[in-house]
XYZ file of N, CA and C in Angstrom:
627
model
N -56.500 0.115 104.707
C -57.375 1.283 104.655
C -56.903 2.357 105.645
N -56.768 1.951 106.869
C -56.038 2.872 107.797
C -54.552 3.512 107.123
N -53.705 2.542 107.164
C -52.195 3.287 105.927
C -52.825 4.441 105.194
N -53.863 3.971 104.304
C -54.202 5.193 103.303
C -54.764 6.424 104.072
N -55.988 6.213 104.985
C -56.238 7.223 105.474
C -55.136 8.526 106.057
N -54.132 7.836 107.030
C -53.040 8.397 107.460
C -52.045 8.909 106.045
N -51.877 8.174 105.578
C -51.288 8.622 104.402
C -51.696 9.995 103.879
N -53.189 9.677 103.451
C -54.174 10.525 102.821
C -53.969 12.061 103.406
N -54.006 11.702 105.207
C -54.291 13.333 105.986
C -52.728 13.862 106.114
N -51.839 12.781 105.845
C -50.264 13.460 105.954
C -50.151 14.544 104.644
N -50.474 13.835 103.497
C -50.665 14.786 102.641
C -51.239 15.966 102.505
N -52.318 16.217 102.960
C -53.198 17.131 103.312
C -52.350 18.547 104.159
N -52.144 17.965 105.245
C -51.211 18.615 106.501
C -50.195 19.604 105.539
N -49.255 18.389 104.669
C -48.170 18.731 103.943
C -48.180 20.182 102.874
N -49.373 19.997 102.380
C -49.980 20.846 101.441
C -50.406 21.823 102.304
N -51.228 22.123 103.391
C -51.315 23.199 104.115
C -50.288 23.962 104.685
N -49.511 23.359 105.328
C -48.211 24.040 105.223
C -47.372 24.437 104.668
N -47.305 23.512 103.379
C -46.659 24.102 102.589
C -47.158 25.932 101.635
N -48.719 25.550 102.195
C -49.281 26.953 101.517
C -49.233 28.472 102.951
N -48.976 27.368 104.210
C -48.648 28.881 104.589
C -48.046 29.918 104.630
N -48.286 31.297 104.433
C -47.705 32.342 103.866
C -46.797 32.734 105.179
N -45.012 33.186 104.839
C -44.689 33.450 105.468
C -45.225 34.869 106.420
N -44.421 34.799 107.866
C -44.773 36.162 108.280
C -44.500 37.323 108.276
N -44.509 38.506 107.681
C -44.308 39.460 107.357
C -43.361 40.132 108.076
N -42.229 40.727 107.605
C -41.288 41.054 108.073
C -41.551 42.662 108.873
N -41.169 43.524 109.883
C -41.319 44.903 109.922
C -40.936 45.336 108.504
N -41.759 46.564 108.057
C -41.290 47.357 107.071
C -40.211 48.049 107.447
N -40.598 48.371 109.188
C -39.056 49.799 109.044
C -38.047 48.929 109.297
N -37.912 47.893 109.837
C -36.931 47.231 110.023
C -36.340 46.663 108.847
N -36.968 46.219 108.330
C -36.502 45.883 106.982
C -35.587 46.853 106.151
N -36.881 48.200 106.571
C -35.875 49.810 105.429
C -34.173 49.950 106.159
N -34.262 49.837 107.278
C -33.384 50.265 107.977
C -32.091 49.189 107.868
N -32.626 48.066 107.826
C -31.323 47.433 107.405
C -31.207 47.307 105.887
N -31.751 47.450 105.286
C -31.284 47.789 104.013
C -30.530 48.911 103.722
N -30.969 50.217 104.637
C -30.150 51.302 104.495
C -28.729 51.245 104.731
N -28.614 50.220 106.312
C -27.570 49.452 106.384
C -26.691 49.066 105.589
N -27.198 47.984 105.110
C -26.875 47.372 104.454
C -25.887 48.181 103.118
N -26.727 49.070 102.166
C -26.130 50.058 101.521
C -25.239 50.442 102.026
N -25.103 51.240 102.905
C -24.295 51.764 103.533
C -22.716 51.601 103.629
N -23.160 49.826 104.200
C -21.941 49.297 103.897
C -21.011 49.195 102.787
N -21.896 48.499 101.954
C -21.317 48.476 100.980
C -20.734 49.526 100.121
N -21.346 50.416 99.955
C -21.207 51.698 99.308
C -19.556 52.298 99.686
N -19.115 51.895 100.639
C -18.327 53.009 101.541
C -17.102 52.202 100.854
N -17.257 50.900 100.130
C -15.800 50.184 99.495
C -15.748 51.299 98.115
N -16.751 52.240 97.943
C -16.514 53.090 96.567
C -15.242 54.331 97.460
N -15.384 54.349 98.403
C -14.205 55.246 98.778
C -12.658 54.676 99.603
N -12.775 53.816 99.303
C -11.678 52.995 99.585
C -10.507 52.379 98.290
N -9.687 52.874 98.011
C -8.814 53.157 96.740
C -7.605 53.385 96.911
N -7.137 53.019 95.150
C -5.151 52.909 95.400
C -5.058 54.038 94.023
N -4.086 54.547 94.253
C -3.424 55.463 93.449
C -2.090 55.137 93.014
N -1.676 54.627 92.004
C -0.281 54.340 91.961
C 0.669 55.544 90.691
N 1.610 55.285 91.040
C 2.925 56.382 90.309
C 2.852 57.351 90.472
N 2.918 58.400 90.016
C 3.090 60.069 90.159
C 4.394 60.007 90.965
N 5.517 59.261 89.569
C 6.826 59.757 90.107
C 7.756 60.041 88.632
N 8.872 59.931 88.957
C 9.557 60.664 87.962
C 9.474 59.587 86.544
N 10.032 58.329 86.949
C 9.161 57.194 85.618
C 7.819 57.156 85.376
N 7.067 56.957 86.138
C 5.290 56.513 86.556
C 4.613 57.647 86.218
N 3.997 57.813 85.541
C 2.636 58.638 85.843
C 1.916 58.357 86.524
N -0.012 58.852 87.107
C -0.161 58.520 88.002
C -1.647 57.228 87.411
N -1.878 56.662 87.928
C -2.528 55.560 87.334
C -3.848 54.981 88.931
N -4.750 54.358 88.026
C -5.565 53.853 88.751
C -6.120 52.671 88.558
N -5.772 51.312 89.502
C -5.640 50.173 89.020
C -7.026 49.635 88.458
N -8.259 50.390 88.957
C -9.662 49.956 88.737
C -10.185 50.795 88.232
N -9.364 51.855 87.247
C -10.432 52.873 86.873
C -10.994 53.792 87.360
N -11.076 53.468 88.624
C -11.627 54.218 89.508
C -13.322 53.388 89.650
N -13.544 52.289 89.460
C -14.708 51.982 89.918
C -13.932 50.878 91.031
N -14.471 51.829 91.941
C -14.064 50.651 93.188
C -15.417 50.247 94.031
N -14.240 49.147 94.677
C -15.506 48.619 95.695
C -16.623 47.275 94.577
N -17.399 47.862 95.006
C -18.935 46.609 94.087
C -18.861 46.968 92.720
N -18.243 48.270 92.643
C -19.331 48.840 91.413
C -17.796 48.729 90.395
N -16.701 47.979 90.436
C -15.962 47.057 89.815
C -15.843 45.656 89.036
N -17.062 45.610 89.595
C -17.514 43.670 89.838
C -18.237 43.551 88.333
N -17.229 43.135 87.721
C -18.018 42.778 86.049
C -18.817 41.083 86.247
N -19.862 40.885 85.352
C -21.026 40.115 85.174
C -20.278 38.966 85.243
N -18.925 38.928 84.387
C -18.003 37.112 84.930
C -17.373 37.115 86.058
N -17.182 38.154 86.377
C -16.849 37.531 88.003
C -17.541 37.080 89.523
N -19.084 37.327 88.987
C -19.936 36.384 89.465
C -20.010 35.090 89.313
N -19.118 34.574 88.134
C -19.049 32.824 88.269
C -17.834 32.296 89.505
N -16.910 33.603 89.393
C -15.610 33.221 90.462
C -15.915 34.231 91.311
N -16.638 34.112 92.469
C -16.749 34.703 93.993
C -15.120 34.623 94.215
N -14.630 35.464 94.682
C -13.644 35.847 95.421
C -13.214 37.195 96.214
N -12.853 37.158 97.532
C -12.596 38.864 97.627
C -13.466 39.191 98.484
N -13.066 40.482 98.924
C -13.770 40.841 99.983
C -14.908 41.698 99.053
N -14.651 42.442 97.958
C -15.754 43.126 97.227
C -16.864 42.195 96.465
N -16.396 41.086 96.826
C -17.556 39.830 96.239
C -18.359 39.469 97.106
N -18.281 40.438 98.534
C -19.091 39.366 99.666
C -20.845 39.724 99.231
N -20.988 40.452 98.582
C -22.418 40.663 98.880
C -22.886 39.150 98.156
N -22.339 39.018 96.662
C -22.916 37.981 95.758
C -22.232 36.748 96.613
N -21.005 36.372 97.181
C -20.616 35.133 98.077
C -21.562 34.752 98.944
N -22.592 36.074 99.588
C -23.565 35.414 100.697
C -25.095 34.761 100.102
N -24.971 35.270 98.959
C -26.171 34.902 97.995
C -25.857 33.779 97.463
N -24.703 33.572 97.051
C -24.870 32.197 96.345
C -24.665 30.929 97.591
N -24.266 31.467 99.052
C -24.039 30.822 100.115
C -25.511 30.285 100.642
N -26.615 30.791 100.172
C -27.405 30.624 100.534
C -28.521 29.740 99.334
N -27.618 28.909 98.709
C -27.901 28.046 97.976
C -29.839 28.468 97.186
N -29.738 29.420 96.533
C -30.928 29.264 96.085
C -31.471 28.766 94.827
N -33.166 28.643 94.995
C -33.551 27.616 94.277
C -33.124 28.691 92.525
N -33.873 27.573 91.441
C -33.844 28.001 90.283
C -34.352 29.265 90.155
N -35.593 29.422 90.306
C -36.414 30.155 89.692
C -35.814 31.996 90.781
N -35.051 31.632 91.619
C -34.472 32.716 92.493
C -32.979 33.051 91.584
N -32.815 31.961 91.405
C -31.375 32.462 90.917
C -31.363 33.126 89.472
N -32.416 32.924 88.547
C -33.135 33.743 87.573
C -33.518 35.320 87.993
N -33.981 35.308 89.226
C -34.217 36.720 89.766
C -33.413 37.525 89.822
N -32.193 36.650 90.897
C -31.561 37.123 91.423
C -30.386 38.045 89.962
N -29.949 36.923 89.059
C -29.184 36.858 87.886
C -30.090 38.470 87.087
N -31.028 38.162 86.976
C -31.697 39.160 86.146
C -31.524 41.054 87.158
N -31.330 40.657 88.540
C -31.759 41.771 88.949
C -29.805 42.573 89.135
N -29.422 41.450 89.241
C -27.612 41.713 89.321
C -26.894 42.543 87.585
N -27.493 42.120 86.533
C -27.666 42.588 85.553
C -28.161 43.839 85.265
N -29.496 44.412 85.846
C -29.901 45.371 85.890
C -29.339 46.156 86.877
N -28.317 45.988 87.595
C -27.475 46.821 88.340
C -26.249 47.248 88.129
N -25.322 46.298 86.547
C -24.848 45.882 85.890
C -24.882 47.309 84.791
N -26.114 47.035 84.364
C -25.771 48.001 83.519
C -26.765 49.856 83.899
N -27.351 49.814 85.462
C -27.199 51.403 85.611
C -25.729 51.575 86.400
N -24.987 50.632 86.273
C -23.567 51.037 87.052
C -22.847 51.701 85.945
N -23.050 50.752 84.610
C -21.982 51.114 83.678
C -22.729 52.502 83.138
N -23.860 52.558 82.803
C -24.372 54.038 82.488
C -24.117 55.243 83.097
N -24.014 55.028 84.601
C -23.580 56.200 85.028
C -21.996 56.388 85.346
N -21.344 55.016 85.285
C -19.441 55.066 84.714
C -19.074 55.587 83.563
N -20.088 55.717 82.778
C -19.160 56.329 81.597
C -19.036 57.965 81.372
N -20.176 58.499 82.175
C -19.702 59.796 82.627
C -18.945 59.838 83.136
N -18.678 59.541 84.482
C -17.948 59.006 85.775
C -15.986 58.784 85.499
N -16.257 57.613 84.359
C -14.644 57.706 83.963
C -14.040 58.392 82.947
N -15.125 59.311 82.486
C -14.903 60.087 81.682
C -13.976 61.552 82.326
N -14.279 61.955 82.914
C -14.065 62.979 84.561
C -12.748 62.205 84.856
N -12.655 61.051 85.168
C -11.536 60.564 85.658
C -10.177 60.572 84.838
N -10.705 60.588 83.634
C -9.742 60.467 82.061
C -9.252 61.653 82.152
N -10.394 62.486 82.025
C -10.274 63.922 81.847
C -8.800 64.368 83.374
N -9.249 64.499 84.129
C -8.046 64.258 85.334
C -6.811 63.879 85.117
N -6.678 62.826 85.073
C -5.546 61.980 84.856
C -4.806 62.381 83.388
N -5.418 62.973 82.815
C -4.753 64.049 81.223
C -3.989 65.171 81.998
N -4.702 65.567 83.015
C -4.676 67.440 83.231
C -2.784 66.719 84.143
N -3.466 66.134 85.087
C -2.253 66.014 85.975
C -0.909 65.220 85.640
N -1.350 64.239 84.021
C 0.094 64.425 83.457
C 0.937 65.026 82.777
N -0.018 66.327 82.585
C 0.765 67.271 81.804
C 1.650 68.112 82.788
N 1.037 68.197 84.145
C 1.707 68.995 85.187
C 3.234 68.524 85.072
N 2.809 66.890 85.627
C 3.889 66.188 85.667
C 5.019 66.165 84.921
N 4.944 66.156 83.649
C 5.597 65.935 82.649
C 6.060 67.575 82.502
N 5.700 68.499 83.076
C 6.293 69.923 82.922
C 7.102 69.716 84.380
N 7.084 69.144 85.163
C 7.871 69.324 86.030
C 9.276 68.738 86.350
N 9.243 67.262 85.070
C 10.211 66.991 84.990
C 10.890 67.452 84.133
N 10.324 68.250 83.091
C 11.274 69.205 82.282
C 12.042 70.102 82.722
N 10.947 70.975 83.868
C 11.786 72.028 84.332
C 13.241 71.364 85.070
N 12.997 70.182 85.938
C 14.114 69.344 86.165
C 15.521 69.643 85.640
N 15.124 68.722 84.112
C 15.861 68.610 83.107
C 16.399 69.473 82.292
N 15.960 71.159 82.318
C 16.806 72.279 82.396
C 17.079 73.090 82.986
N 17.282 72.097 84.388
C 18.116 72.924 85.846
C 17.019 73.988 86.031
N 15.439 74.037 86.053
C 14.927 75.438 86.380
C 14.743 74.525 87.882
N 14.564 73.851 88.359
C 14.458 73.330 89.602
C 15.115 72.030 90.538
N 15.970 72.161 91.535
C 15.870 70.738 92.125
C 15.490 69.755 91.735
N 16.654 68.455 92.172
C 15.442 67.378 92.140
C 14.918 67.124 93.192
N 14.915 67.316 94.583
C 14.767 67.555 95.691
C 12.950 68.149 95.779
N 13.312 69.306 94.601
C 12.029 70.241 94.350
C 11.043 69.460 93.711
N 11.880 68.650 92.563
C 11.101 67.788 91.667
C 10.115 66.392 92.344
N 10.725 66.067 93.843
C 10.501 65.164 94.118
C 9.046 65.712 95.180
N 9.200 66.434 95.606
C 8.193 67.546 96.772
C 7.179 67.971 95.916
N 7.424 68.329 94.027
C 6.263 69.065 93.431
C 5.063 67.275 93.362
N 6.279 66.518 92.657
C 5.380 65.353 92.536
C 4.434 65.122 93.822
N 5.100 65.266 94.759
C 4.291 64.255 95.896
C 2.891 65.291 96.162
N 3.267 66.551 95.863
C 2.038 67.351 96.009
C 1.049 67.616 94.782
N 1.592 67.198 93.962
C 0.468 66.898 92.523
C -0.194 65.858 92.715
N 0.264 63.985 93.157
C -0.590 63.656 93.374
C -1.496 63.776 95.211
N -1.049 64.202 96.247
C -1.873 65.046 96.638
C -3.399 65.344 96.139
N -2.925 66.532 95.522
C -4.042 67.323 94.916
C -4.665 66.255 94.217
N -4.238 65.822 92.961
C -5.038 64.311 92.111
C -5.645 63.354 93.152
N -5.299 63.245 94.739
C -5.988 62.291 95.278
C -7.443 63.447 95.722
N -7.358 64.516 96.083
C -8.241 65.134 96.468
C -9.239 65.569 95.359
N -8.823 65.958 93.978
C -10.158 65.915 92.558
C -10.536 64.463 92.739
N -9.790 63.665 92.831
C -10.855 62.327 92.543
C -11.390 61.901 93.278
N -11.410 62.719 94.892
C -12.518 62.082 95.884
C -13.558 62.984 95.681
N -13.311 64.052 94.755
C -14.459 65.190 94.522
C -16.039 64.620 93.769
N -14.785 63.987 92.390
C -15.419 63.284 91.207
C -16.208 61.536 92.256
N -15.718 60.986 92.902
C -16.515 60.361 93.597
C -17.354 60.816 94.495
N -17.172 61.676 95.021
C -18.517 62.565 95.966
C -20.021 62.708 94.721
N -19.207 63.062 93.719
C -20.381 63.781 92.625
C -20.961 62.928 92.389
N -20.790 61.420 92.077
C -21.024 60.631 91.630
C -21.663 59.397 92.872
N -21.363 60.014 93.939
C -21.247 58.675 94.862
C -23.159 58.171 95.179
N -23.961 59.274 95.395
C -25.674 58.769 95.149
C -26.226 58.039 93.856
N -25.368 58.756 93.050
C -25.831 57.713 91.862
C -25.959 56.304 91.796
N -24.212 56.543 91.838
C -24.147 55.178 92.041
C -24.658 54.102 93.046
N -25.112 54.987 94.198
C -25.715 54.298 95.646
C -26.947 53.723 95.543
N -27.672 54.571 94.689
C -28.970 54.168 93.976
C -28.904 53.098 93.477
N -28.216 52.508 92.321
C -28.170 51.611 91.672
C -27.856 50.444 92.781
N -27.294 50.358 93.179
C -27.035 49.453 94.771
C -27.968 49.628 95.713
N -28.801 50.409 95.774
C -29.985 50.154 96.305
C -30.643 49.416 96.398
N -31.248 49.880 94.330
C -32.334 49.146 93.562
C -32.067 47.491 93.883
N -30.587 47.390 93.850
C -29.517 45.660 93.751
C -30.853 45.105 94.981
N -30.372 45.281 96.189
C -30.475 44.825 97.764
C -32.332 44.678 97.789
N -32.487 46.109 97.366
C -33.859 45.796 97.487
C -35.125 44.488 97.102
N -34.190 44.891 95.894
C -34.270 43.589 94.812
C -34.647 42.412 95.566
N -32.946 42.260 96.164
C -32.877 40.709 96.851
C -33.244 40.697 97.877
N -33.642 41.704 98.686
C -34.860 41.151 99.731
C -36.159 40.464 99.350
N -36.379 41.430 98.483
C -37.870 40.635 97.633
C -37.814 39.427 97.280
N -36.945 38.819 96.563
C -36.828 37.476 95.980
C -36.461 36.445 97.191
N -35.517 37.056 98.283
C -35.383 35.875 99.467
C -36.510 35.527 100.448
N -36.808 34.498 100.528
C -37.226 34.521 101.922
C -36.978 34.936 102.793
N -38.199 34.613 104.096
C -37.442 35.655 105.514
C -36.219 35.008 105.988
N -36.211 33.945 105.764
C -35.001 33.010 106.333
C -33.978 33.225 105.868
N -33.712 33.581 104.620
C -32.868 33.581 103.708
C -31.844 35.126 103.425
N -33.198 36.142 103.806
C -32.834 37.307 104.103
C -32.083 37.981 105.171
N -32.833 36.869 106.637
C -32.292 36.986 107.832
C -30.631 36.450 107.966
N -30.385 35.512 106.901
C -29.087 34.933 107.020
C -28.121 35.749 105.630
N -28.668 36.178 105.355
C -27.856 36.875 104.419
C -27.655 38.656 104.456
N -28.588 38.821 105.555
C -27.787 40.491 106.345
C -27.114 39.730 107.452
N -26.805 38.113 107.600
C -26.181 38.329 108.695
C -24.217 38.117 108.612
N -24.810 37.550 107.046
C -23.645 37.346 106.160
C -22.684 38.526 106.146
N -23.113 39.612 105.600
C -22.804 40.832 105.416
C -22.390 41.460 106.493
N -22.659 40.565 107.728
C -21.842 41.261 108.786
C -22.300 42.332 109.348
N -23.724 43.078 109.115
C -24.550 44.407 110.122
C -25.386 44.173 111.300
């Protein structure tokens, strides 16, 4: 009878605690590292490679120009890798339950596709670009090719065409860069909501702010 009683109030205990509500996090603290948080991440959208803009090569962009997070297609959340994977590497590091990883899955999706909605303007601009500045190109190796210029000249016009092509496409990412910040917002915000405080606390700490 005693076993049961003890038994009985362990249970009890178990269930009360288990119903206590965590403690509420600061709001501004919370905003503020989330702003953080954004922040960070956001800033891999201006971090980029430009390749060719030479006399074989045109000039090319290995990601389209979606860099950083907003690269990260829906299967490469099954293979974490990379430094642009750390946000989803610290989430899945933090082993969560089912009914989170439904959240989480559903809310990564919906970031998924206001990324691609506002990319298709986005690489549209970029297309548009990358047309204009191979036509330059391709006139400059003509002039080349009937002695109207150096190759010396030919080699100095290139390096200053893409130049200029690196400076429109940090334009076209400026134009674009809140948009897209938004949508990475909505992401984080998201997953504060769905983590616990514990979970949250270890996963801005993941992220390194």
């Amino acid at each position: 009878m005693k076993k049961f009683l003890l038994l009985s109030l362990f249970l009890i205990l178990s269930f009360q605690y288990s119903c206590v509500k965590e403690e509420d996090l600061d709001p501004i603290e919370v905003g503020a590292t989330i702003e953080a948080l954004v922040n960070k991440i956001h800033q891999g959208f201006f971090e980029f490679e430009i390749n060719g803009g030479t006399i074989d090569e045109p000039i090319s962009l290995p990601t389209e120009g979606m860099d950083g997070i907003y690269g990260i297609r829906s299967a490469d959340l099954d293979n974490l890798e990379g430094d642009d994977l750390s946000l989803f590497n610290c989430l899945n590091n933090l082993n969560p339950g089912i009914q989170q990883r439904l959240k989480l899955r559903s809310s990564s999706n919906t970031f998924a596709v206001c990324r691609y909605a506002t990319g298709l303007a986005y690489k549209a601009d970029i297309t548009d670009l990358l047309d204009r500045v191979e036509v330059e190109r391709l006139d400059y190796i003509r002039q080349f090719n009937e002695g109207e210029i150096t190759q010396a000249s030919l080699v100095q016009e290139l390096t200053d065409l893409k130049e200029r092509f690196s400076l429109f496409y940090l334009g076209i990412k400026e134009f674009y860069s809140d948009i897209f910040k938004t949508c990475l917002e909505t992401l984080v915000v998201d997953i504060q909501i769905i983590l616990n405080n514990q979970q949250w606390q270890t996963f801005v700490g993941c992220n390194k702010i």
